Coordinates of C-alpha atoms and ligand atoms in Angstrom, one line a residue:
M5 CA -68.2 -12.2 -46.3
T6 CA -64.6 -11.0 -48.0
S7 CA -61.4 -11.4 -45.6
L8 CA -61.6 -7.6 -44.5
E9 CA -64.9 -7.1 -44.1
G10 CA -64.7 -4.2 -41.2
T11 CA -61.7 -3.2 -41.8
V12 CA -60.0 0.3 -41.9
A13 CA -56.6 -0.3 -44.0
L14 CA -53.6 2.6 -44.6
V15 CA -51.0 1.3 -47.2
T16 CA -48.5 3.9 -47.0
G17 CA -46.8 4.1 -50.7
S18 CA -49.7 3.0 -52.7
S19 CA -49.3 5.8 -55.6
R20 CA -47.9 2.7 -57.5
G21 CA -45.9 -0.8 -57.0
I22 CA -46.6 -2.5 -54.7
G23 CA -48.9 -0.9 -52.8
A24 CA -50.7 -0.2 -55.2
E25 CA -51.7 -3.7 -55.3
I26 CA -51.9 -4.5 -51.9
A27 CA -54.4 -1.5 -51.7
R28 CA -56.1 -3.3 -54.7
L29 CA -56.0 -6.5 -53.3
F30 CA -57.3 -5.5 -49.4
A31 CA -60.3 -3.7 -51.1
A32 CA -61.5 -6.5 -53.1
E33 CA -61.6 -7.9 -49.9
G34 CA -63.7 -5.5 -47.8
A35 CA -61.7 -3.2 -46.3
H36 CA -62.1 0.5 -46.7
V37 CA -58.7 1.0 -47.8
V38 CA -56.8 4.2 -47.0
L39 CA -54.0 5.8 -50.3
H40 CA -51.1 7.5 -49.4
G41 CA -47.8 9.2 -51.3
R42 CA -47.3 12.2 -52.7
D43 CA -48.0 12.0 -56.2
R44 CA -52.3 13.1 -56.3
D45 CA -52.4 12.1 -60.3
A46 CA -51.1 9.1 -59.1
L47 CA -53.3 8.1 -56.3
D48 CA -56.0 9.2 -58.0
R49 CA -56.0 7.0 -61.0
V50 CA -54.9 3.5 -57.9
H51 CA -59.2 5.4 -56.7
A52 CA -60.6 5.3 -59.7
S53 CA -59.4 1.6 -60.3
I54 CA -60.5 0.4 -56.6
T55 CA -63.9 2.4 -57.1
A56 CA -64.6 0.9 -60.2
A57 CA -64.8 -2.6 -58.8
N58 CA -66.2 -1.1 -56.2
G59 CA -64.5 -1.1 -53.5
Q60 CA -63.9 1.8 -50.9
A61 CA -61.2 4.0 -50.8
L62 CA -59.8 7.1 -49.4
V63 CA -57.1 9.3 -50.1
V64 CA -54.6 11.1 -47.8
T65 CA -50.9 12.6 -48.9
G66 CA -48.0 13.2 -46.3
D67 CA -44.2 12.7 -46.3
V68 CA -43.7 9.7 -43.7
T69 CA -40.0 11.1 -42.8
R70 CA -42.5 13.8 -41.0
Y71 CA -44.1 13.2 -38.2
D72 CA -46.6 15.9 -38.2
D73 CA -47.9 14.6 -41.8
L74 CA -48.5 11.1 -40.1
E75 CA -50.2 12.4 -37.8
A76 CA -52.1 15.2 -39.6
M77 CA -53.1 11.8 -41.9
R78 CA -54.1 9.7 -38.5
T79 CA -56.6 12.7 -38.0
T80 CA -58.9 13.1 -41.3
V81 CA -59.2 8.9 -41.3
E82 CA -60.2 9.2 -38.0
D83 CA -62.6 11.8 -38.9
E84 CA -63.6 10.7 -41.9
V85 CA -63.5 6.4 -42.0
G86 CA -62.4 5.6 -38.4
P87 CA -59.1 4.3 -37.1
V88 CA -56.9 2.4 -38.7
T89 CA -57.1 -1.4 -38.0
I90 CA -55.0 -2.8 -40.5
L91 CA -51.7 -0.5 -41.2
V92 CA -49.1 -1.8 -43.7
A93 CA -45.7 0.9 -43.6
N94 CA -44.6 0.0 -47.3
A95 CA -43.7 3.7 -47.8
G96 CA -39.5 2.9 -49.0
G97 CA -37.2 2.9 -51.8
S98 CA -33.8 3.0 -52.8
T99 CA -32.9 6.1 -54.5
T100 CA -29.0 5.7 -55.2
P101 CA -27.5 2.3 -57.0
P102 CA -24.6 -0.1 -55.8
A103 CA -21.6 1.7 -54.9
P104 CA -19.1 0.4 -52.2
L105 CA -18.7 1.8 -49.2
E106 CA -16.3 4.1 -49.4
D107 CA -17.8 6.6 -52.1
I108 CA -21.9 6.5 -50.5
S109 CA -21.8 10.3 -49.8
P110 CA -23.5 10.9 -45.5
A111 CA -26.0 12.7 -47.9
D112 CA -27.4 9.4 -49.3
W113 CA -26.8 7.2 -46.1
R114 CA -29.0 9.9 -43.9
A115 CA -31.5 9.1 -46.6
A116 CA -31.6 5.8 -46.9
V117 CA -32.3 5.5 -43.2
D118 CA -35.4 8.5 -43.8
G119 CA -37.2 7.3 -45.5
N120 CA -37.1 3.2 -45.4
L121 CA -36.0 3.0 -41.4
T122 CA -37.5 6.1 -39.4
A123 CA -40.2 6.6 -41.7
T124 CA -41.2 3.1 -40.9
F125 CA -40.1 4.0 -37.0
L126 CA -42.2 7.5 -37.1
T127 CA -45.8 5.2 -39.0
I128 CA -45.5 2.7 -35.9
K129 CA -44.2 4.9 -33.3
C130 CA -48.4 7.9 -34.9
F131 CA -50.7 5.0 -35.6
L132 CA -49.9 1.7 -32.6
P133 CA -51.3 3.6 -29.9
G134 CA -54.4 3.8 -31.0
M135 CA -54.3 -0.4 -32.1
K136 CA -52.8 -1.1 -28.0
A137 CA -55.9 1.1 -26.4
R138 CA -58.5 -1.1 -28.2
G139 CA -56.7 -4.0 -28.1
A140 CA -56.5 -4.6 -31.1
G141 CA -54.3 -4.3 -34.8
A142 CA -52.5 -5.3 -37.2
I143 CA -49.3 -3.7 -39.5
I144 CA -47.3 -4.9 -41.3
T145 CA -43.3 -3.4 -42.9
M146 CA -41.6 -4.0 -45.5
S147 CA -37.9 -4.8 -45.5
S148 CA -37.1 -6.4 -48.3
A149 CA -34.8 -9.3 -49.4
A150 CA -31.6 -6.8 -50.4
A151 CA -31.5 -6.4 -46.2
R152 CA -31.2 -10.4 -46.1
R153 CA -27.6 -11.3 -47.0
P154 CA -24.3 -8.8 -47.8
S155 CA -24.1 -8.7 -52.0
P156 CA -22.0 -6.2 -53.8
F157 CA -25.4 -5.6 -56.2
S158 CA -27.7 -4.1 -53.2
P159 CA -27.2 0.0 -52.3
L160 CA -26.1 -0.9 -49.3
A161 CA -27.6 2.4 -47.4
Y162 CA -31.0 1.0 -48.2
A163 CA -29.7 -2.4 -47.6
T164 CA -28.9 -1.3 -44.6
A165 CA -31.9 0.3 -43.2
K166 CA -33.5 -2.6 -44.5
A167 CA -32.3 -5.1 -42.2
G168 CA -33.1 -2.2 -39.7
V169 CA -37.1 -2.2 -40.5
G170 CA -36.7 -6.6 -39.4
L171 CA -35.3 -6.2 -35.7
L172 CA -38.0 -2.8 -35.3
T173 CA -40.5 -5.3 -36.8
Q174 CA -39.6 -8.0 -33.9
D175 CA -38.8 -5.7 -31.7
A176 CA -42.5 -3.5 -32.0
A177 CA -43.7 -6.9 -31.8
A178 CA -42.8 -8.7 -28.9
Q179 CA -44.1 -4.3 -27.1
A180 CA -47.6 -5.6 -29.2
G181 CA -48.7 -8.4 -28.8
P182 CA -49.6 -8.7 -24.9
H183 CA -52.0 -5.4 -26.9
G184 CA -53.9 -8.1 -29.4
V185 CA -51.9 -6.3 -31.8
R186 CA -49.6 -8.4 -34.5
I187 CA -46.8 -7.0 -36.4
N188 CA -45.1 -8.7 -39.0
C189 CA -42.4 -7.5 -41.6
I190 CA -42.4 -9.2 -45.1
A191 CA -39.0 -8.4 -47.1
P192 CA -39.7 -9.3 -51.3
E193 CA -37.3 -9.5 -54.2
A194 CA -37.0 -8.1 -57.2
I195 CA -40.8 -7.5 -58.3
L196 CA -42.0 -6.6 -61.1
T197 CA -43.4 -3.8 -60.6
E198 CA -44.4 -1.5 -63.2
R199 CA -41.5 0.5 -63.3
N200 CA -39.0 -2.4 -62.6
S201 CA -40.7 -4.4 -66.1
T202 CA -39.4 -1.2 -68.1
E203 CA -36.0 -0.2 -66.2
I204 CA -34.6 -3.8 -65.7
P205 CA -33.5 -5.4 -69.5
P206 CA -35.2 -7.9 -71.0
A207 CA -31.6 -10.0 -70.5
V208 CA -31.2 -8.4 -67.0
Q209 CA -34.0 -9.9 -66.7
A210 CA -33.9 -13.6 -67.7
H211 CA -30.6 -13.4 -65.7
L212 CA -32.2 -12.6 -62.4
R213 CA -34.8 -15.5 -63.4
D214 CA -32.6 -17.8 -63.0
Q215 CA -31.5 -17.1 -59.9
H216 CA -34.9 -18.3 -58.1
P217 CA -35.5 -21.8 -56.5
I218 CA -38.9 -20.5 -58.6
R219 CA -37.5 -19.7 -62.5
R220 CA -39.5 -16.7 -62.3
L221 CA -39.4 -12.9 -61.5
G222 CA -42.6 -12.2 -58.4
T223 CA -45.1 -10.1 -59.3
P224 CA -47.0 -6.3 -57.0
N225 CA -49.6 -10.0 -56.8
D226 CA -48.2 -11.9 -55.2
V227 CA -46.2 -10.0 -52.3
A228 CA -50.0 -8.8 -51.7
R229 CA -50.5 -11.8 -51.0
A230 CA -48.4 -12.2 -48.8
A231 CA -49.8 -9.1 -46.8
L232 CA -53.4 -10.5 -47.1
F233 CA -52.1 -13.3 -45.0
L234 CA -50.5 -11.1 -42.4
A235 CA -53.3 -8.8 -42.0
T236 CA -55.8 -11.9 -41.8
D237 CA -57.0 -13.8 -39.2
N238 CA -55.3 -16.8 -40.7
S239 CA -51.7 -15.2 -39.0
A240 CA -54.2 -15.2 -35.8
W241 CA -51.1 -15.9 -34.3
I242 CA -47.7 -15.4 -35.7
T243 CA -46.4 -12.5 -35.4
G244 CA -42.1 -10.4 -35.2
I245 CA -42.0 -13.1 -38.7
I246 CA -39.9 -11.7 -41.4
L247 CA -42.2 -13.7 -44.6
D248 CA -39.4 -13.3 -47.6
V249 CA -41.4 -13.5 -50.3
A250 CA -38.7 -14.3 -52.5
G251 CA -39.4 -17.3 -55.1
G252 CA -36.3 -19.3 -52.9
S253 CA -33.5 -17.0 -53.7
V254 CA -33.4 -16.4 -50.2
L255 CA -32.6 -19.7 -48.7
T256 CA -31.6 -18.7 -44.6
Ligands
NAD330 P1 -42.4 2.5 -55.7 O1 -41.6 3.6 -55.8 O2 -42.7 1.5 -56.9 O3 -43.8 3.2 -54.5 C1 -42.9 4.4 -53.4 C2 -44.9 4.4 -53.4 O4 -44.0 4.8 -52.0 C3 -44.6 5.4 -53.8 O5 -46.0 6.1 -53.7 C4 -43.3 6.9 -53.2 O6 -45.4 8.1 -53.2 C5 -44.0 6.7 -51.4 N1 -43.5 7.3 -50.8 C6 -41.3 6.7 -50.8 N2 -41.3 7.4 -49.6 C7 -42.2 8.3 -49.5 C8 -41.8 9.7 -48.1 N3 -41.3 9.4 -48.1 N4 -42.9 9.4 -47.8 C9 -44.1 9.7 -48.8 N5 -44.8 8.8 -49.7 C10 -43.6 8.3 -50.0 O7 -41.9 1.1 -54.6 P2 -42.5 0.1 -55.0 O8 -41.2 -0.7 -55.9 O9 -43.9 -0.6 -55.4 O10 -41.7 -0.8 -53.2 C11 -42.3 -0.8 -52.2 C12 -41.5 -1.4 -51.0 O11 -41.3 -2.7 -51.2 C13 -41.3 -0.4 -50.2 O12 -40.7 0.3 -49.3 C14 -39.4 -0.4 -51.2 O13 -38.3 -0.5 -50.7 C15 -40.1 -2.9 -50.9 N6 -39.6 -2.9 -51.7 C16 -40.0 -3.1 -53.5 C17 -38.8 -4.2 -54.4 C18 -38.9 -4.2 -55.8 O14 -38.9 -5.2 -56.4 N7 -39.0 -3.3 -56.5 C19 -38.4 -5.5 -53.5 C20 -37.6 -5.6 -52.1 C21 -38.6 -4.9 -51.3

């Protein structure tokens, strides 16, 4: 028997990158995966790769900064495959480059907080009550190494929003633990997603590699395997942690 047999796992932002890899691994482990994003064609491609490997997947779309969209997604999932038992609040990202504080526009600041911290809050708010009522569930949030220490190379608004995701996770874990729900956070360092592999020049990749005690950059599969650990009973007595998946580059 695979480790996620009988579970329904929603992975937000799984049309590509880290989320797509988590969805593929969870499906291979027996979960009925719910793929989510905004790009229907990209979602269909991930869906096809999962079903070609005999996995089960449903596709939903919506904007995770909009609570109405999340509620509509929850209703669809419950009608089609049953309640979500594993939630990976992965959707997010940074849309602006690093800049001095005084050069950050209020609009860019709000967009980073909205797209990462508020989106994670709304996603948990939508799915946690059902998990608490059923007395079981596992939630995984996505922070970043950018949130683990100040750095001129990290976009400040994004890093601050992701630091908020860490505290949100810990507080929610304290609230949800007595109801049988575990909530943990992953903080990845530079991960070689399809996009990063092409956008980060080879020389910069080599320089970044040398900053890691484990002399390579991370892969989406490194993050997916950490998520699998936090989703299964292998981590049954772990909640409220921030797990650095960072090749040793964050040593706190
Ligand atoms: P990506 O940009 O490749 O994919 C992001 C996914 O989230 C896409 O499916 C996108 O459609 C979706 N998404 C984003 N905002 C959304 C919204 N408001 N509503 C609905 N869908 C939305 O990202 P990635 O590199 O795979 O990163 C995944 C997560 O990991 C993000 O939260 C990111 O901040 C975090 N992270 C990534 C890295 C990295 O190096 N890739 C490092 C640290 C943290």
